[in-house]
Every structure is written in C-alpha cells, then in structure tokens.
Coordinates of C-alpha atoms and ligand atoms in Angstrom, one line a residue:
X1 CA -23.3 -13.9 14.0
X2 CA -20.5 -14.6 11.6
X3 CA -18.7 -11.9 9.7
X4 CA -18.4 -12.1 6.0
X5 CA -15.1 -13.3 4.5
X6 CA -13.9 -11.8 1.3
X7 CA -11.6 -13.8 -0.9
X8 CA -9.2 -12.0 -3.4
X9 CA -9.4 -13.5 -6.8
X10 CA -7.2 -13.4 -9.9
X11 CA -8.7 -14.6 -13.2
X12 CA -6.1 -15.8 -15.7
X13 CA -7.6 -15.8 -19.2
X14 CA -5.5 -18.0 -21.5
X15 CA -6.8 -17.6 -25.1
X16 CA -6.2 -18.3 -28.8
X17 CA -8.9 -16.2 -30.3
X18 CA -11.5 -13.6 -29.5
X19 CA -14.1 -16.1 -28.3
X20 CA -11.8 -17.4 -25.7
X21 CA -10.6 -13.9 -24.8
X22 CA -13.5 -13.2 -22.5
X23 CA -14.2 -9.6 -21.6
X24 CA -13.6 -7.8 -18.3
X25 CA -17.4 -7.2 -18.0
X26 CA -18.0 -11.0 -18.3
X27 CA -15.5 -11.6 -15.6
X28 CA -17.2 -9.1 -13.3
X29 CA -20.5 -10.7 -14.1
X30 CA -19.1 -14.1 -12.9
X31 CA -17.8 -12.5 -9.7
X32 CA -21.3 -11.0 -9.2
X33 CA -22.9 -14.4 -9.7
X34 CA -20.5 -15.9 -7.1
X35 CA -21.4 -13.2 -4.6
X36 CA -25.1 -13.9 -5.0
X37 CA -24.7 -17.7 -4.8
X38 CA -22.4 -17.8 -1.8
X39 CA -24.6 -15.3 0.1
X40 CA -28.0 -17.0 -0.8
X41 CA -29.0 -13.8 -2.6
X42 CA -29.7 -15.4 -5.9
X43 CA -33.3 -14.8 -6.8
X44 CA -33.9 -18.4 -8.0
X45 CA -33.2 -19.7 -4.5
X46 CA -36.9 -19.2 -4.0
X47 CA -37.5 -22.2 -6.3
X48 CA -36.0 -24.6 -3.7
X49 CA -38.6 -27.2 -2.9
X50 CA -40.6 -26.3 0.3
X51 CA -39.3 -29.2 2.3
X52 CA -35.7 -27.9 1.9
X53 CA -36.2 -24.1 2.1
X54 CA -35.2 -24.2 5.8
X55 CA -31.7 -25.6 5.1
X56 CA -30.8 -22.9 2.5
X57 CA -27.5 -21.5 3.8
X58 CA -25.8 -18.1 3.4
X59 CA -22.1 -19.2 3.4
X60 CA -21.0 -15.7 4.3
X61 CA -18.2 -15.8 1.7
X62 CA -17.7 -13.1 -1.0
X63 CA -15.2 -12.6 -3.8
X64 CA -13.5 -9.6 -5.3
X65 CA -11.0 -9.2 -8.0
X66 CA -7.5 -8.5 -6.6
X67 CA -6.5 -4.8 -6.4
X68 CA -2.8 -5.6 -5.8
X69 CA -0.6 -8.0 -7.7
X70 CA 2.0 -10.2 -6.0
X71 CA 4.5 -7.4 -6.6
X72 CA 2.2 -5.0 -4.8
X73 CA 1.4 -3.2 -8.0
X74 CA -2.1 -1.9 -8.8
X75 CA -4.1 -4.5 -10.8
X76 CA -7.6 -5.2 -12.0
X77 CA -7.2 -8.8 -10.9
X78 CA -7.2 -10.2 -14.5
X79 CA -4.3 -11.5 -16.6
X80 CA -4.5 -12.2 -20.4
X81 CA -2.2 -14.7 -22.0
X82 CA -2.2 -15.5 -25.7
X83 CA -1.4 -19.2 -26.2
X84 CA -0.6 -21.6 -29.0
X85 CA -2.0 -24.6 -27.1
X86 CA -5.0 -26.0 -28.9
X87 CA -6.5 -27.4 -25.6
X88 CA -5.7 -27.6 -22.0
X89 CA -5.8 -30.8 -19.8
X90 CA -6.8 -31.7 -16.3
X91 CA -4.1 -34.4 -16.2
X92 CA -1.1 -32.2 -17.0
X93 CA -2.5 -29.0 -15.4
X94 CA -0.7 -27.3 -18.3
X95 CA -2.9 -24.2 -18.1
X96 CA -1.2 -23.5 -14.7
X97 CA 2.4 -23.2 -16.1
X98 CA 3.6 -20.3 -18.3
X99 CA 6.3 -22.7 -19.7
X100 CA 3.5 -25.0 -21.0
X101 CA 1.6 -22.3 -22.8
X102 CA -0.6 -21.4 -19.7
X103 CA 0.0 -18.9 -17.0
X104 CA 1.7 -19.3 -13.7
X105 CA -0.4 -19.0 -10.5
X106 CA -0.3 -15.9 -8.3
X107 CA 0.7 -17.1 -4.9
X108 CA -2.2 -19.4 -3.9
X109 CA -1.6 -18.5 -0.3
X110 CA -2.9 -15.0 -1.1
X111 CA -5.3 -15.4 -4.0
X112 CA -7.9 -17.7 -5.4
X113 CA -6.6 -18.4 -8.9
X114 CA -9.2 -19.0 -11.6
X115 CA -8.0 -20.0 -15.0
X116 CA -10.3 -19.7 -18.0
X117 CA -9.3 -21.5 -21.2
X118 CA -10.4 -24.1 -23.6
X119 CA -10.4 -27.4 -21.7
X120 CA -10.3 -30.8 -23.2
X121 CA -13.3 -33.0 -22.0
X122 CA -14.1 -31.1 -18.8
X123 CA -16.0 -27.9 -18.2
X124 CA -14.2 -27.3 -14.9
X125 CA -12.1 -28.8 -12.2
X126 CA -10.7 -27.7 -8.8
X127 CA -8.1 -28.6 -6.3
X128 CA -9.5 -29.3 -2.8
X129 CA -7.5 -28.0 0.1
X130 CA -4.7 -30.5 0.9
X131 CA -1.5 -30.8 2.7
X132 CA 0.5 -27.8 1.5
X133 CA -0.7 -25.5 -1.1
X134 CA 1.2 -25.5 -4.3
X135 CA 1.4 -23.8 -7.7
X136 CA -1.5 -25.8 -9.1
X137 CA -4.0 -24.7 -6.4
X138 CA -7.2 -23.1 -7.8
X139 CA -10.0 -23.7 -10.2
X140 CA -10.1 -24.0 -14.0
X141 CA -13.3 -23.2 -16.0
X142 CA -13.9 -23.8 -19.7
X143 CA -14.5 -20.4 -21.3
X144 CA -17.9 -21.6 -22.7
X145 CA -19.1 -22.1 -19.1
X146 CA -17.7 -18.9 -17.6
X147 CA -20.0 -15.9 -16.7
X148 CA -23.4 -15.7 -18.3
X149 CA -23.4 -13.3 -21.2
X150 CA -21.9 -15.4 -24.1
X151 CA -21.7 -18.6 -22.2
X152 CA -22.7 -21.3 -24.6
X153 CA -21.9 -24.6 -22.8
X154 CA -25.2 -26.5 -22.8
X155 CA -26.7 -26.6 -19.2
X156 CA -23.9 -24.4 -17.9
X157 CA -25.0 -20.9 -19.1
X158 CA -25.6 -19.2 -15.7
X159 CA -22.1 -19.1 -14.3
X160 CA -22.6 -22.0 -11.8
X161 CA -19.7 -24.1 -12.9
X162 CA -17.5 -21.6 -11.0
X163 CA -19.9 -21.8 -8.0
X164 CA -19.6 -25.6 -8.0
X165 CA -15.8 -25.7 -8.5
X166 CA -15.2 -23.1 -5.8
X167 CA -17.3 -25.3 -3.5
X168 CA -14.8 -28.1 -4.2
X169 CA -11.9 -25.7 -3.6
X170 CA -13.4 -25.0 -0.2
X171 CA -13.7 -28.7 0.5
X172 CA -17.2 -29.6 -0.5
X173 CA -17.7 -33.0 -1.9
X174 CA -20.4 -33.9 -4.5
X175 CA -23.7 -34.2 -2.7
X176 CA -24.1 -37.9 -3.6
X177 CA -20.6 -38.6 -2.1
X178 CA -18.9 -40.0 -5.2
X179 CA -18.0 -43.3 -3.6
X180 CA -14.7 -42.1 -2.2
X181 CA -13.7 -40.3 -5.3
X182 CA -14.3 -43.5 -7.4
X183 CA -16.4 -41.3 -9.6
X184 CA -18.9 -39.5 -11.1
X185 CA -22.5 -40.4 -10.4
X186 CA -21.5 -43.5 -8.4
X187 CA -24.5 -45.2 -7.1
X188 CA -24.5 -46.2 -3.4
X189 CA -26.5 -45.3 -0.3
X190 CA -23.5 -46.0 1.9
X191 CA -21.3 -43.0 1.2
X192 CA -22.1 -39.4 1.9
X193 CA -20.7 -35.9 1.4
X194 CA -19.7 -35.5 5.1
X195 CA -22.3 -32.7 5.6
X196 CA -25.2 -33.4 8.0
X197 CA -28.1 -31.5 6.6
X198 CA -27.8 -32.7 3.0
X199 CA -29.8 -35.9 2.6
X200 CA -28.1 -39.1 1.7
X201 CA -28.3 -39.5 -2.1
X202 CA -27.5 -42.6 -4.1
X203 CA -26.3 -41.0 -7.3
X204 CA -25.9 -37.7 -9.1
X205 CA -28.9 -35.9 -10.7
X206 CA -28.4 -34.5 -14.2
X207 CA -30.0 -32.2 -16.7
X208 CA -32.7 -29.8 -16.0
X209 CA -35.2 -30.9 -13.4
X210 CA -38.6 -29.4 -12.7
X211 CA -38.5 -27.7 -9.3
X212 CA -41.8 -29.3 -8.4
X213 CA -40.5 -32.8 -8.8
X214 CA -40.0 -35.0 -5.8
X215 CA -36.9 -36.9 -6.8
X216 CA -36.6 -40.0 -4.6
X217 CA -33.2 -41.1 -3.4
X218 CA -32.0 -43.6 -0.8
X219 CA -34.8 -45.2 1.4
X220 CA -37.4 -43.0 -0.1
X221 CA -35.7 -39.8 1.1
X222 CA -36.2 -36.8 -1.2
X223 CA -33.1 -35.8 -3.0
X224 CA -31.7 -32.3 -2.7
X225 CA -31.4 -32.0 -6.5
X226 CA -31.3 -28.2 -6.4
X227 CA -27.9 -28.1 -4.7
X228 CA -24.8 -26.5 -6.3
X229 CA -22.8 -29.7 -5.6
X230 CA -25.0 -31.9 -7.7
X231 CA -24.6 -32.4 -11.5
X232 CA -27.8 -30.7 -12.6
X233 CA -27.9 -27.9 -15.1
X234 CA -27.2 -24.4 -13.9
X235 CA -30.8 -23.4 -14.0
X236 CA -31.7 -26.2 -11.6
X237 CA -28.9 -25.6 -9.0
X238 CA -29.9 -22.8 -6.7
X239 CA -28.5 -23.3 -3.2
X240 CA -25.9 -24.4 -0.7
X241 CA -27.1 -25.9 2.6
X242 CA -26.3 -24.3 5.9
X243 CA -24.0 -27.3 6.7
X244 CA -22.1 -26.8 3.4
X245 CA -21.7 -23.1 4.4
X246 CA -20.3 -24.1 7.8
X247 CA -17.9 -26.6 6.2
X248 CA -16.6 -23.9 3.7
X249 CA -16.3 -21.4 6.5
X250 CA -14.3 -23.9 8.5
X251 CA -11.9 -24.5 5.5
X252 CA -11.2 -20.8 5.6
X253 CA -10.4 -20.9 9.4
X254 CA -8.0 -23.9 9.0
X255 CA -6.8 -25.4 5.8
X256 CA -7.0 -22.1 3.9
X257 CA -6.7 -19.6 6.7
X258 CA -3.6 -17.9 5.1
X259 CA -5.7 -16.4 2.4
X260 CA -7.5 -14.2 4.9
X261 CA -4.3 -12.2 5.8
Ligands
LIG1 N1 -18.1 -31.7 -14.0 C1 -17.6 -30.7 -13.1 C2 -17.1 -31.2 -11.8 O1 -17.5 -32.2 -11.3 C3 -18.6 -29.5 -13.1 C4 -20.0 -29.7 -13.0 C5 -20.8 -28.3 -12.9 N2 -22.2 -28.4 -13.3 C6 -22.9 -27.4 -13.8 N3 -24.2 -27.5 -14.0 N4 -22.3 -26.2 -14.0 O2 -16.4 -30.5 -11.0
ZN2 ZN1 -17.7 -31.4 -9.1
CA3 CA1 -25.1 -35.4 3.7

C-alpha cells in the first residue's frame, strides 16, 4: 500500500484587471478539484465506460497551498502581481519572469509553481521533468480555465486543464502519443504514451463525448476517451489509469524527488 504524497503549491496570479485577478476561494476550489482527480474521488469517475472501470487509478498524490515562503515566512501560497503585459506567451515564458511583467518562480525544487494569467493562444502548458530543474519549471493556466466558479473557457469549465497540465508536469504524455511531440492530435497507431494499461489510440479525441459511446481507435480497440490526458472537454475527462498513477508516482521518486523534502 503506497502512502499519499502531498505536493506544496504556489499559485502566481498575474493580472491586469478584476476578471484576471482570481479570488482565493477560486484558487482553493482548483486545489480541491486536483485533490479529487488525483485520488479518483471525483464523483463523475462513475461515468467511465464499464470496460475501463477496472483501470481507474488513484494516483495517491495530493496538493496543498504552501504555508511557508522561500524565506520561511508564513504565506497563503498565493502571489498577486499587477502587470502591463496584454498577453503572455508559451514561447517566451514571459509570465515566469518578474523582469518581463510576470512573476519569478519560487524554487521549483520545493514547490509546484502554477501561474495564472491571460495566455495568447493556449489555455495551458507545462514543463515535463527534464535534466535539471530551472526557473521556468511549472504549469501555466489561462485564467478563464482555472477553477470552476467563473471559468468561462468553452469546454474547460471544470478545472481539468490544471489536472491535465500537472499530468504533463509529472511526465505523462498525451494518451494518443503525439507522434514524438510532433503534435497535437497526430494520427498514428505506432506511437504510444508509454503507459501499459491505456489502450493504443490513433489520434486525440475532442469536444464533449457521450459516456455511452464506443469510440473506436486502432485495430478496433475502444478508445479511452474519458482520460485526463486526452483533448476532450472537461466534462468528458474523468480518470487517470492505474498505470498513469504509477508513472507519476515514479516521477516523484526520481526526477522530482527533491520536492518531497
Ligand atoms: N491544450 C492543452 C495541452 O495540451 C490543454 C488541454 C486541456 N483540455 C481540457 N479539456 N481542459 O496541454
Ligand atoms: Zn497536453
Ligand atoms: Ca498506452
């Protein structure tokens, strides 16, 4: 029986106006959603198609807002930064630098940094674990897709963009394999996500999908379209697999083990 790992989180809100300056209660709501999703305690997990119910995995990972800052001061685990930048960009990572109108990371060896801001083009992105952890490590979520109350991004109203991005941060690939990072919905039955219990899938699924559908994938295999690492709408994604949980747990024992100290 594995223990539960708790990850300290800091949320950096970088805003220009009241809409973008999301409330503390909405931030706690997002943390609560993560704690349901990563423990398979979300009530909609019950809608997983019957043929996949046995692979639903409790990843054994929980999140809590930091209670000490890097200077060891008491904190609520949230920073607010007023900016002049009209938009932030994946390419430049400008939200991660105070000098560029964003906010510097708290030491990513000790915290999961989550930036919330207005993002150009993307609703979220993440840094997978790599060789050496640097100042850009963490996840970025567009303010319209963060939390639930007041989240207006179409298809992303239930706080699952953060679930998906933190999956990437813990080394999960898109369930369809994304053709070695080539992209986005790439269609091939040759590449995979490196996780054994998720079925091979030839491309991403999108939009809302009725839970009763049998979406066919490679070689007539049913697709696990309800997975958090697919591209479906938040209301359709309801589970990690056991294998994905093991992979994320492994990331916390090796590539990201320093965050547990
Ligand atoms: N496009 C983003 C990514 O690949 C996030 C997709 C999240 N999907 C969702 N329904 N919230 O990392
Ligand atoms: Zn993704
Ligand atoms: Ca697989």
